[in-house]
Amino acid sequence: MNVKDRLIIALDYSNMEDAKNIVETLGDTVSFYKVGLELFLNSKGEMVDYLTEKGKKVFLDLKFHDIPNTTTMASLFAAKRNVFMFNIHATGGKQMMESVAKKVKEVNPEMLAIAVTILTSFSEEGVQETFKSTLNIKELALNLARLTKEAGMDGVVCSPWEAKAIKESCGEMFKTVCPGVRPRWSAANDQERIMTPKDAILNGCDYLVVGRPITKNENPVEAAKLVLKEIEEGMKEGAVC
Ligand code: C5P
């Protein structure tokens, strides 16, 4: 993977005009964008076509969660729209993930099928209240990552703090997609367990999802270049280790 392929800009906008403006501003500096529910719904799905027509890669972050047939049909929408990566909830179960992985690979073998394990907004108490499990959050997330792998999916969304353990358990080829990344020069905002881009790369993150440090920066192009530089440093250092 080259440096640019590893940076995914989160387009957290409620209207397509603002989202298009930042894509125009970032120009050739950035090649990969995340479209979540807010922008997808407000743009009636058009943002995905806009990005693919511009030759940008898309992470369709709609987190599908339903019975196997319904989730698979929704996932086929992503496969046919030629997005680079999409996601579902691993808590939909192994049978659901197997069905999704099998069907989307038939239609679009290149597309990365990713699962969300435990939402990082959950506290330990929230997880216990909801799942009544004897496992803690980290153990639950690791178990779901293993199920994701066994189901034939390509990887998980996870905190940079969990990426190493997931790689150790699921293998180097299993993808880790990590939000919660913050360069030292930017505010943490509402993110809690943050890591710098360079450390995230060194700790096993394949893809870094970064939003506000770049999109809300006075100079988004410079901010993106600084993050890319750190990713490159991490890749060089990692290659030496
Ligand atoms: O602006 P910021 O860099 O915090 O944006 C991170 C992006 O990653 C947002 O779109 C957020 O919804 C998403 N995300 C996250 N934590 C997760 C899953 C997704 O921050 N566990």
PDB file of C-alpha atoms and ligand atoms in Angstrom:
ATOM      1  CA  MET A   1       0.000   0.000   0.000  1.00  0.00           C
ATOM      2  CA  ASN A   2       1.261   3.485  -0.670  1.00  0.00           C
ATOM      3  CA  VAL A   3       1.064   6.322   1.853  1.00  0.00           C
ATOM      4  CA  LYS A   4      -2.003   8.042   0.367  1.00  0.00           C
ATOM      5  CA  ASP A   5      -4.004   4.790   0.309  1.00  0.00           C
ATOM      6  CA  ARG A   6      -3.826   4.629   4.101  1.00  0.00           C
ATOM      7  CA  LEU A   7      -5.485   7.945   4.915  1.00  0.00           C
ATOM      8  CA  ILE A   8      -9.314   8.061   4.865  1.00  0.00           C
ATOM      9  CA  ILE A   9     -10.894  11.488   5.366  1.00  0.00           C
ATOM     10  CA  ALA A  10     -14.204  11.374   7.293  1.00  0.00           C
ATOM     11  CA  LEU A  11     -16.749  13.529   5.453  1.00  0.00           C
ATOM     12  CA  ASP A  12     -18.987  14.333   8.424  1.00  0.00           C
ATOM     13  CA  TYR A  13     -21.250  16.865   6.723  1.00  0.00           C
ATOM     14  CA  SER A  14     -25.013  17.184   6.530  1.00  0.00           C
ATOM     15  CA  ASN A  15     -25.014  18.689   3.053  1.00  0.00           C
ATOM     16  CA  MET A  16     -23.298  17.710  -0.137  1.00  0.00           C
ATOM     17  CA  GLU A  17     -22.102  21.236  -1.010  1.00  0.00           C
ATOM     18  CA  ASP A  18     -19.881  21.452   2.102  1.00  0.00           C
ATOM     19  CA  ALA A  19     -18.589  17.939   1.482  1.00  0.00           C
ATOM     20  CA  LYS A  20     -17.800  18.722  -2.152  1.00  0.00           C
ATOM     21  CA  ASN A  21     -15.976  21.905  -1.125  1.00  0.00           C
ATOM     22  CA  ILE A  22     -13.548  20.048   1.127  1.00  0.00           C
ATOM     23  CA  VAL A  23     -12.976  17.379  -1.547  1.00  0.00           C
ATOM     24  CA  GLU A  24     -12.203  20.160  -4.074  1.00  0.00           C
ATOM     25  CA  THR A  25      -9.926  21.910  -1.579  1.00  0.00           C
ATOM     26  CA  LEU A  26      -7.970  18.753  -0.810  1.00  0.00           C
ATOM     27  CA  GLY A  27      -7.619  17.965  -4.517  1.00  0.00           C
ATOM     28  CA  ASP A  28      -4.913  15.444  -5.354  1.00  0.00           C
ATOM     29  CA  THR A  29      -3.514  15.461  -1.802  1.00  0.00           C
ATOM     30  CA  VAL A  30      -6.188  12.972  -0.698  1.00  0.00           C
ATOM     31  CA  SER A  31      -7.601   9.979  -2.541  1.00  0.00           C
ATOM     32  CA  PHE A  32      -9.832   8.192  -0.010  1.00  0.00           C
ATOM     33  CA  TYR A  33     -13.029   9.407   1.732  1.00  0.00           C
ATOM     34  CA  LYS A  34     -15.510   8.023   4.244  1.00  0.00           C
ATOM     35  CA  VAL A  35     -19.216   8.652   3.677  1.00  0.00           C
ATOM     36  CA  GLY A  36     -21.373   7.927   6.734  1.00  0.00           C
ATOM     37  CA  LEU A  37     -25.123   7.857   7.342  1.00  0.00           C
ATOM     38  CA  GLU A  38     -25.501  11.629   7.754  1.00  0.00           C
ATOM     39  CA  LEU A  39     -23.978  12.567   4.400  1.00  0.00           C
ATOM     40  CA  PHE A  40     -25.290   9.507   2.577  1.00  0.00           C
ATOM     41  CA  LEU A  41     -28.898  10.260   3.550  1.00  0.00           C
ATOM     42  CA  ASN A  42     -28.672  14.027   3.068  1.00  0.00           C
ATOM     43  CA  SER A  43     -27.114  13.613  -0.375  1.00  0.00           C
ATOM     44  CA  LYS A  44     -29.587  10.813  -1.255  1.00  0.00           C
ATOM     45  CA  GLY A  45     -26.581   8.627  -1.995  1.00  0.00           C
ATOM     46  CA  GLU A  46     -25.228  11.002  -4.644  1.00  0.00           C
ATOM     47  CA  MET A  47     -22.034  11.760  -2.729  1.00  0.00           C
ATOM     48  CA  VAL A  48     -20.834   8.220  -3.436  1.00  0.00           C
ATOM     49  CA  ASP A  49     -21.233   8.672  -7.194  1.00  0.00           C
ATOM     50  CA  TYR A  50     -19.618  12.125  -7.041  1.00  0.00           C
ATOM     51  CA  LEU A  51     -16.525  10.675  -5.354  1.00  0.00           C
ATOM     52  CA  THR A  52     -16.196   7.601  -7.570  1.00  0.00           C
ATOM     53  CA  GLU A  53     -16.625   9.748 -10.691  1.00  0.00           C
ATOM     54  CA  LYS A  54     -13.730  11.891  -9.439  1.00  0.00           C
ATOM     55  CA  GLY A  55     -11.612   8.749  -9.127  1.00  0.00           C
ATOM     56  CA  LYS A  56     -11.649   8.804  -5.317  1.00  0.00           C
ATOM     57  CA  LYS A  57     -11.916   5.681  -3.181  1.00  0.00           C
ATOM     58  CA  VAL A  58     -14.977   5.436  -0.941  1.00  0.00           C
ATOM     59  CA  PHE A  59     -15.450   3.831   2.462  1.00  0.00           C
ATOM     60  CA  LEU A  60     -19.246   3.483   2.734  1.00  0.00           C
ATOM     61  CA  ASP A  61     -19.726   3.637   6.512  1.00  0.00           C
ATOM     62  CA  LEU A  62     -23.399   2.690   6.864  1.00  0.00           C
ATOM     63  CA  LYS A  63     -22.900  -0.127   9.406  1.00  0.00           C
ATOM     64  CA  PHE A  64     -25.592  -2.507   8.164  1.00  0.00           C
ATOM     65  CA  HIS A  65     -27.184  -4.653  10.884  1.00  0.00           C
ATOM     66  CA  ASP A  66     -30.132  -6.921  10.093  1.00  0.00           C
ATOM     67  CA  ILE A  67     -31.015 -10.546   9.327  1.00  0.00           C
ATOM     68  CA  PRO A  68     -28.599 -12.259   6.891  1.00  0.00           C
ATOM     69  CA  ASN A  69     -30.728 -11.825   3.766  1.00  0.00           C
ATOM     70  CA  THR A  70     -31.492  -8.123   4.334  1.00  0.00           C
ATOM     71  CA  THR A  71     -27.902  -7.242   5.267  1.00  0.00           C
ATOM     72  CA  THR A  72     -26.598  -9.138   2.251  1.00  0.00           C
ATOM     73  CA  MET A  73     -28.972  -7.318  -0.107  1.00  0.00           C
ATOM     74  CA  ALA A  74     -27.918  -3.939   1.342  1.00  0.00           C
ATOM     75  CA  SER A  75     -24.250  -4.952   1.007  1.00  0.00           C
ATOM     76  CA  LEU A  76     -24.785  -5.799  -2.642  1.00  0.00           C
ATOM     77  CA  PHE A  77     -25.752  -2.161  -3.162  1.00  0.00           C
ATOM     78  CA  ALA A  78     -22.222  -1.214  -2.021  1.00  0.00           C
ATOM     79  CA  ALA A  79     -20.676  -3.896  -4.236  1.00  0.00           C
ATOM     80  CA  LYS A  80     -22.522  -2.632  -7.311  1.00  0.00           C
ATOM     81  CA  ARG A  81     -21.669   1.023  -6.610  1.00  0.00           C
ATOM     82  CA  ASN A  82     -17.989   0.056  -6.757  1.00  0.00           C
ATOM     83  CA  VAL A  83     -17.050   1.415  -3.339  1.00  0.00           C
ATOM     84  CA  PHE A  84     -13.608   0.370  -2.081  1.00  0.00           C
ATOM     85  CA  MET A  85     -14.745  -0.582   1.423  1.00  0.00           C
ATOM     86  CA  PHE A  86     -18.050  -0.884   3.341  1.00  0.00           C
ATOM     87  CA  ASN A  87     -19.082  -2.103   6.767  1.00  0.00           C
ATOM     88  CA  ILE A  88     -21.646  -4.079   8.753  1.00  0.00           C
ATOM     89  CA  HIS A  89     -22.052  -4.864  12.472  1.00  0.00           C
ATOM     90  CA  ALA A  90     -20.273  -8.030  13.620  1.00  0.00           C
ATOM     91  CA  THR A  91     -22.947  -8.427  16.337  1.00  0.00           C
ATOM     92  CA  GLY A  92     -25.300  -9.452  13.506  1.00  0.00           C
ATOM     93  CA  GLY A  93     -23.573 -12.828  13.935  1.00  0.00           C
ATOM     94  CA  LYS A  94     -21.341 -15.202  12.009  1.00  0.00           C
ATOM     95  CA  GLN A  95     -24.107 -16.526   9.754  1.00  0.00           C
ATOM     96  CA  MET A  96     -24.970 -12.992   8.654  1.00  0.00           C
ATOM     97  CA  MET A  97     -21.308 -12.116   8.021  1.00  0.00           C
ATOM     98  CA  GLU A  98     -20.738 -15.360   6.062  1.00  0.00           C
ATOM     99  CA  SER A  99     -23.691 -14.597   3.827  1.00  0.00           C
ATOM    100  CA  VAL A 100     -22.478 -11.016   3.216  1.00  0.00           C
ATOM    101  CA  ALA A 101     -18.856 -12.019   2.561  1.00  0.00           C
ATOM    102  CA  LYS A 102     -19.828 -14.803   0.144  1.00  0.00           C
ATOM    103  CA  LYS A 103     -22.303 -12.776  -1.909  1.00  0.00           C
ATOM    104  CA  VAL A 104     -20.345  -9.507  -2.166  1.00  0.00           C
ATOM    105  CA  LYS A 105     -17.189 -11.361  -3.209  1.00  0.00           C
ATOM    106  CA  GLU A 106     -19.131 -12.933  -6.087  1.00  0.00           C
ATOM    107  CA  VAL A 107     -20.148  -9.485  -7.345  1.00  0.00           C
ATOM    108  CA  ASN A 108     -17.084  -7.417  -6.401  1.00  0.00           C
ATOM    109  CA  PRO A 109     -14.111  -9.548  -5.257  1.00  0.00           C
ATOM    110  CA  GLU A 110     -11.903  -6.485  -4.723  1.00  0.00           C
ATOM    111  CA  MET A 111     -14.195  -4.624  -2.315  1.00  0.00           C
ATOM    112  CA  LEU A 112     -13.177  -4.789   1.347  1.00  0.00           C
ATOM    113  CA  ALA A 113     -15.937  -6.076   3.643  1.00  0.00           C
ATOM    114  CA  ILE A 114     -15.328  -4.688   7.134  1.00  0.00           C
ATOM    115  CA  ALA A 115     -17.174  -5.236  10.442  1.00  0.00           C
ATOM    116  CA  VAL A 116     -17.676  -3.028  13.477  1.00  0.00           C
ATOM    117  CA  THR A 117     -17.064  -5.077  16.639  1.00  0.00           C
ATOM    118  CA  ILE A 118     -18.157  -3.123  19.737  1.00  0.00           C
ATOM    119  CA  LEU A 119     -18.928   0.561  19.149  1.00  0.00           C
ATOM    120  CA  THR A 120     -16.232   2.605  20.864  1.00  0.00           C
ATOM    121  CA  SER A 121     -18.920   4.847  22.342  1.00  0.00           C
ATOM    122  CA  PHE A 122     -19.797   1.943  24.702  1.00  0.00           C
ATOM    123  CA  SER A 123     -18.467   2.120  28.258  1.00  0.00           C
ATOM    124  CA  GLU A 124     -17.678  -1.068  30.199  1.00  0.00           C
ATOM    125  CA  GLU A 125     -20.928  -0.541  32.176  1.00  0.00           C
ATOM    126  CA  GLY A 126     -22.917  -0.025  28.965  1.00  0.00           C
ATOM    127  CA  VAL A 127     -21.571  -3.275  27.520  1.00  0.00           C
ATOM    128  CA  GLN A 128     -22.418  -5.225  30.692  1.00  0.00           C
ATOM    129  CA  GLU A 129     -25.907  -3.713  30.814  1.00  0.00           C
ATOM    130  CA  THR A 130     -26.538  -4.582  27.150  1.00  0.00           C
ATOM    131  CA  PHE A 131     -24.834  -7.944  26.652  1.00  0.00           C
ATOM    132  CA  LYS A 132     -24.718  -9.389  30.214  1.00  0.00           C
ATOM    133  CA  SER A 133     -21.417 -10.964  29.210  1.00  0.00           C
ATOM    134  CA  THR A 134     -18.667 -12.323  31.426  1.00  0.00           C
ATOM    135  CA  LEU A 135     -16.160 -10.871  28.967  1.00  0.00           C
ATOM    136  CA  ASN A 136     -14.935  -7.274  29.153  1.00  0.00           C
ATOM    137  CA  ILE A 137     -15.071  -4.892  26.165  1.00  0.00           C
ATOM    138  CA  LYS A 138     -11.624  -5.792  24.872  1.00  0.00           C
ATOM    139  CA  GLU A 139     -12.286  -9.547  25.082  1.00  0.00           C
ATOM    140  CA  LEU A 140     -15.679  -9.148  23.402  1.00  0.00           C
ATOM    141  CA  ALA A 141     -14.161  -7.052  20.613  1.00  0.00           C
ATOM    142  CA  LEU A 142     -11.398  -9.606  20.058  1.00  0.00           C
ATOM    143  CA  ASN A 143     -13.903 -12.463  19.955  1.00  0.00           C
ATOM    144  CA  LEU A 144     -16.001 -10.566  17.381  1.00  0.00           C
ATOM    145  CA  ALA A 145     -12.864  -9.834  15.326  1.00  0.00           C
ATOM    146  CA  ARG A 146     -12.078 -13.588  15.240  1.00  0.00           C
ATOM    147  CA  LEU A 147     -15.652 -14.393  14.176  1.00  0.00           C
ATOM    148  CA  THR A 148     -15.372 -11.719  11.469  1.00  0.00           C
ATOM    149  CA  LYS A 149     -12.241 -13.392  10.143  1.00  0.00           C
ATOM    150  CA  GLU A 150     -13.760 -16.895  10.290  1.00  0.00           C
ATOM    151  CA  ALA A 151     -16.814 -15.618   8.378  1.00  0.00           C
ATOM    152  CA  GLY A 152     -14.579 -14.602   5.466  1.00  0.00           C
ATOM    153  CA  MET A 153     -14.768 -10.843   5.999  1.00  0.00           C
ATOM    154  CA  ASP A 154     -11.677  -8.708   5.350  1.00  0.00           C
ATOM    155  CA  GLY A 155     -11.207  -6.762   8.591  1.00  0.00           C
ATOM    156  CA  VAL A 156     -12.639  -4.649  11.391  1.00  0.00           C
ATOM    157  CA  VAL A 157     -13.024  -1.062  12.494  1.00  0.00           C
ATOM    158  CA  CYS A 158     -11.110  -0.734  15.760  1.00  0.00           C
ATOM    159  CA  SER A 159      -9.272   1.647  18.051  1.00  0.00           C
ATOM    160  CA  PRO A 160      -5.536   2.055  17.278  1.00  0.00           C
ATOM    161  CA  TRP A 161      -5.058   0.700  20.806  1.00  0.00           C
ATOM    162  CA  GLU A 162      -6.579  -2.649  19.777  1.00  0.00           C
ATOM    163  CA  ALA A 163      -5.058  -3.014  16.307  1.00  0.00           C
ATOM    164  CA  LYS A 164      -1.946  -4.907  17.419  1.00  0.00           C
ATOM    165  CA  ALA A 165      -3.866  -7.518  19.427  1.00  0.00           C
ATOM    166  CA  ILE A 166      -6.278  -7.994  16.512  1.00  0.00           C
ATOM    167  CA  LYS A 167      -3.410  -8.486  14.044  1.00  0.00           C
ATOM    168  CA  GLU A 168      -1.785 -10.987  16.422  1.00  0.00           C
ATOM    169  CA  SER A 169      -5.021 -12.916  16.757  1.00  0.00           C
ATOM    170  CA  CYS A 170      -6.395 -12.688  13.198  1.00  0.00           C
ATOM    171  CA  GLY A 171      -3.222 -12.405  11.105  1.00  0.00           C
ATOM    172  CA  GLU A 172      -1.307  -9.669   9.277  1.00  0.00           C
ATOM    173  CA  MET A 173      -3.605  -9.720   6.235  1.00  0.00           C
ATOM    174  CA  PHE A 174      -6.726  -9.011   8.311  1.00  0.00           C
ATOM    175  CA  LYS A 175      -7.403  -5.288   7.877  1.00  0.00           C
ATOM    176  CA  THR A 176      -7.644  -2.768  10.707  1.00  0.00           C
ATOM    177  CA  VAL A 177      -9.500   0.486  10.012  1.00  0.00           C
ATOM    178  CA  CYS A 178      -8.869   2.962  12.818  1.00  0.00           C
ATOM    179  CA  PRO A 179     -10.546   6.223  13.840  1.00  0.00           C
ATOM    180  CA  GLY A 180      -9.390   8.006  17.023  1.00  0.00           C
ATOM    181  CA  VAL A 181      -6.228   9.285  15.323  1.00  0.00           C
ATOM    182  CA  ARG A 182      -4.871  12.668  16.378  1.00  0.00           C
ATOM    183  CA  PRO A 183      -1.604  14.387  15.424  1.00  0.00           C
ATOM    184  CA  ARG A 184       0.056  16.125  18.399  1.00  0.00           C
ATOM    185  CA  TRP A 185      -0.769  19.540  16.940  1.00  0.00           C
ATOM    186  CA  SER A 186      -4.545  18.996  16.838  1.00  0.00           C
ATOM    187  CA  ALA A 187      -7.338  18.973  19.441  1.00  0.00           C
ATOM    188  CA  ALA A 188      -8.649  15.622  20.690  1.00  0.00           C
ATOM    189  CA  ASN A 189     -12.280  16.882  20.239  1.00  0.00           C
ATOM    190  CA  ASP A 190     -14.570  14.179  21.666  1.00  0.00           C
ATOM    191  CA  GLN A 191     -12.163  11.300  20.939  1.00  0.00           C
ATOM    192  CA  GLU A 192     -10.773   9.644  24.063  1.00  0.00           C
ATOM    193  CA  ARG A 193      -8.276   6.852  23.397  1.00  0.00           C
ATOM    194  CA  ILE A 194      -6.325   8.683  20.726  1.00  0.00           C
ATOM    195  CA  MET A 195      -3.019   7.879  19.015  1.00  0.00           C
ATOM    196  CA  THR A 196      -0.815   9.884  16.626  1.00  0.00           C
ATOM    197  CA  PRO A 197      -0.771   8.854  12.933  1.00  0.00           C
ATOM    198  CA  LYS A 198       2.798   7.594  13.170  1.00  0.00           C
ATOM    199  CA  ASP A 199       2.146   5.524  16.311  1.00  0.00           C
ATOM    200  CA  ALA A 200      -1.078   4.182  14.794  1.00  0.00           C
ATOM    201  CA  ILE A 201       0.875   2.851  11.795  1.00  0.00           C
ATOM    202  CA  LEU A 202       3.542   1.383  14.074  1.00  0.00           C
ATOM    203  CA  ASN A 203       0.809  -0.290  16.149  1.00  0.00           C
ATOM    204  CA  GLY A 204      -0.803  -2.218  13.309  1.00  0.00           C
ATOM    205  CA  CYS A 205      -3.389   0.158  11.797  1.00  0.00           C
ATOM    206  CA  ASP A 206      -3.777  -0.356   8.043  1.00  0.00           C
ATOM    207  CA  TYR A 207      -6.154   2.541   7.395  1.00  0.00           C
ATOM    208  CA  LEU A 208      -6.432   5.744   9.450  1.00  0.00           C
ATOM    209  CA  VAL A 209      -9.785   7.545   9.530  1.00  0.00           C
ATOM    210  CA  VAL A 210      -9.207  11.242  10.229  1.00  0.00           C
ATOM    211  CA  GLY A 211     -11.863  13.948  10.164  1.00  0.00           C
ATOM    212  CA  ARG A 212     -11.761  17.239  12.046  1.00  0.00           C
ATOM    213  CA  PRO A 213      -7.968  17.643  12.389  1.00  0.00           C
ATOM    214  CA  ILE A 214      -7.988  18.031   8.593  1.00  0.00           C
ATOM    215  CA  THR A 215     -11.500  19.104   7.571  1.00  0.00           C
ATOM    216  CA  LYS A 216     -11.808  21.804  10.270  1.00  0.00           C
ATOM    217  CA  ASN A 217      -8.213  22.988   9.935  1.00  0.00           C
ATOM    218  CA  GLU A 218      -7.527  26.530   8.689  1.00  0.00           C
ATOM    219  CA  ASN A 219      -5.364  24.951   6.011  1.00  0.00           C
ATOM    220  CA  PRO A 220      -6.741  21.468   5.225  1.00  0.00           C
ATOM    221  CA  VAL A 221      -4.147  20.731   2.524  1.00  0.00           C
ATOM    222  CA  GLU A 222      -1.221  21.442   4.845  1.00  0.00           C
ATOM    223  CA  ALA A 223      -2.878  19.439   7.634  1.00  0.00           C
ATOM    224  CA  ALA A 224      -3.408  16.463   5.300  1.00  0.00           C
ATOM    225  CA  LYS A 225       0.217  16.678   4.133  1.00  0.00           C
ATOM    226  CA  LEU A 226       1.449  16.651   7.729  1.00  0.00           C
ATOM    227  CA  VAL A 227      -0.643  13.558   8.524  1.00  0.00           C
ATOM    228  CA  LEU A 228       0.627  11.833   5.355  1.00  0.00           C
ATOM    229  CA  LYS A 229       4.195  12.685   6.346  1.00  0.00           C
ATOM    230  CA  GLU A 230       3.667  11.027   9.718  1.00  0.00           C
ATOM    231  CA  ILE A 231       2.146   7.963   8.054  1.00  0.00           C
ATOM    232  CA  GLU A 232       5.206   7.757   5.816  1.00  0.00           C
ATOM    233  CA  GLU A 233       7.546   8.044   8.821  1.00  0.00           C
ATOM    234  CA  GLY A 234       5.632   5.241  10.555  1.00  0.00           C
ATOM    235  CA  MET A 235       5.848   3.047   7.459  1.00  0.00           C
ATOM    236  CA  LYS A 236       9.597   3.637   7.129  1.00  0.00           C
ATOM    237  CA  GLU A 237      10.237   3.005  10.823  1.00  0.00           C
ATOM    238  CA  GLY A 238       7.997  -0.064  10.797  1.00  0.00           C
ATOM    239  CA  ALA A 239       9.834  -1.465   7.788  1.00  0.00           C
ATOM    240  CA  VAL A 240      13.154  -1.076   9.635  1.00  0.00           C
ATOM    241  CA  CYS A 241      11.927  -2.755  12.863  1.00  0.00           C
TER     242      CYS A 241
HETATM  243  O1  C5P B   1     -13.270  14.060  13.315  1.00  0.00           O
HETATM  244  P1  C5P B   1     -12.741  12.696  13.711  1.00  0.00           P
HETATM  245  O2  C5P B   1     -11.317  12.465  13.279  1.00  0.00           O
HETATM  246  O3  C5P B   1     -12.969  12.421  15.181  1.00  0.00           O
HETATM  247  O4  C5P B   1     -13.653  11.679  12.878  1.00  0.00           O
HETATM  248  C1  C5P B   1     -13.575  10.291  13.074  1.00  0.00           C
HETATM  249  C2  C5P B   1     -14.602   9.593  12.239  1.00  0.00           C
HETATM  250  O5  C5P B   1     -14.590   8.207  12.544  1.00  0.00           O
HETATM  251  C3  C5P B   1     -16.040  10.069  12.445  1.00  0.00           C
HETATM  252  O6  C5P B   1     -16.733   9.945  11.198  1.00  0.00           O
HETATM  253  C4  C5P B   1     -16.596   9.072  13.447  1.00  0.00           C
HETATM  254  O7  C5P B   1     -17.983   8.911  13.359  1.00  0.00           O
HETATM  255  C5  C5P B   1     -15.873   7.787  13.019  1.00  0.00           C
HETATM  256  N1  C5P B   1     -15.769   6.755  14.042  1.00  0.00           N
HETATM  257  C6  C5P B   1     -15.160   6.982  15.252  1.00  0.00           C
HETATM  258  N2  C5P B   1     -15.084   5.964  16.175  1.00  0.00           N
HETATM  259  C7  C5P B   1     -15.602   4.776  15.893  1.00  0.00           C
HETATM  260  C8  C5P B   1     -16.210   4.526  14.674  1.00  0.00           C
HETATM  261  C9  C5P B   1     -16.271   5.551  13.754  1.00  0.00           C
HETATM  262  O8  C5P B   1     -14.675   8.085  15.504  1.00  0.00           O
HETATM  263  N3  C5P B   1     -15.479   3.801  16.759  1.00  0.00           N
END
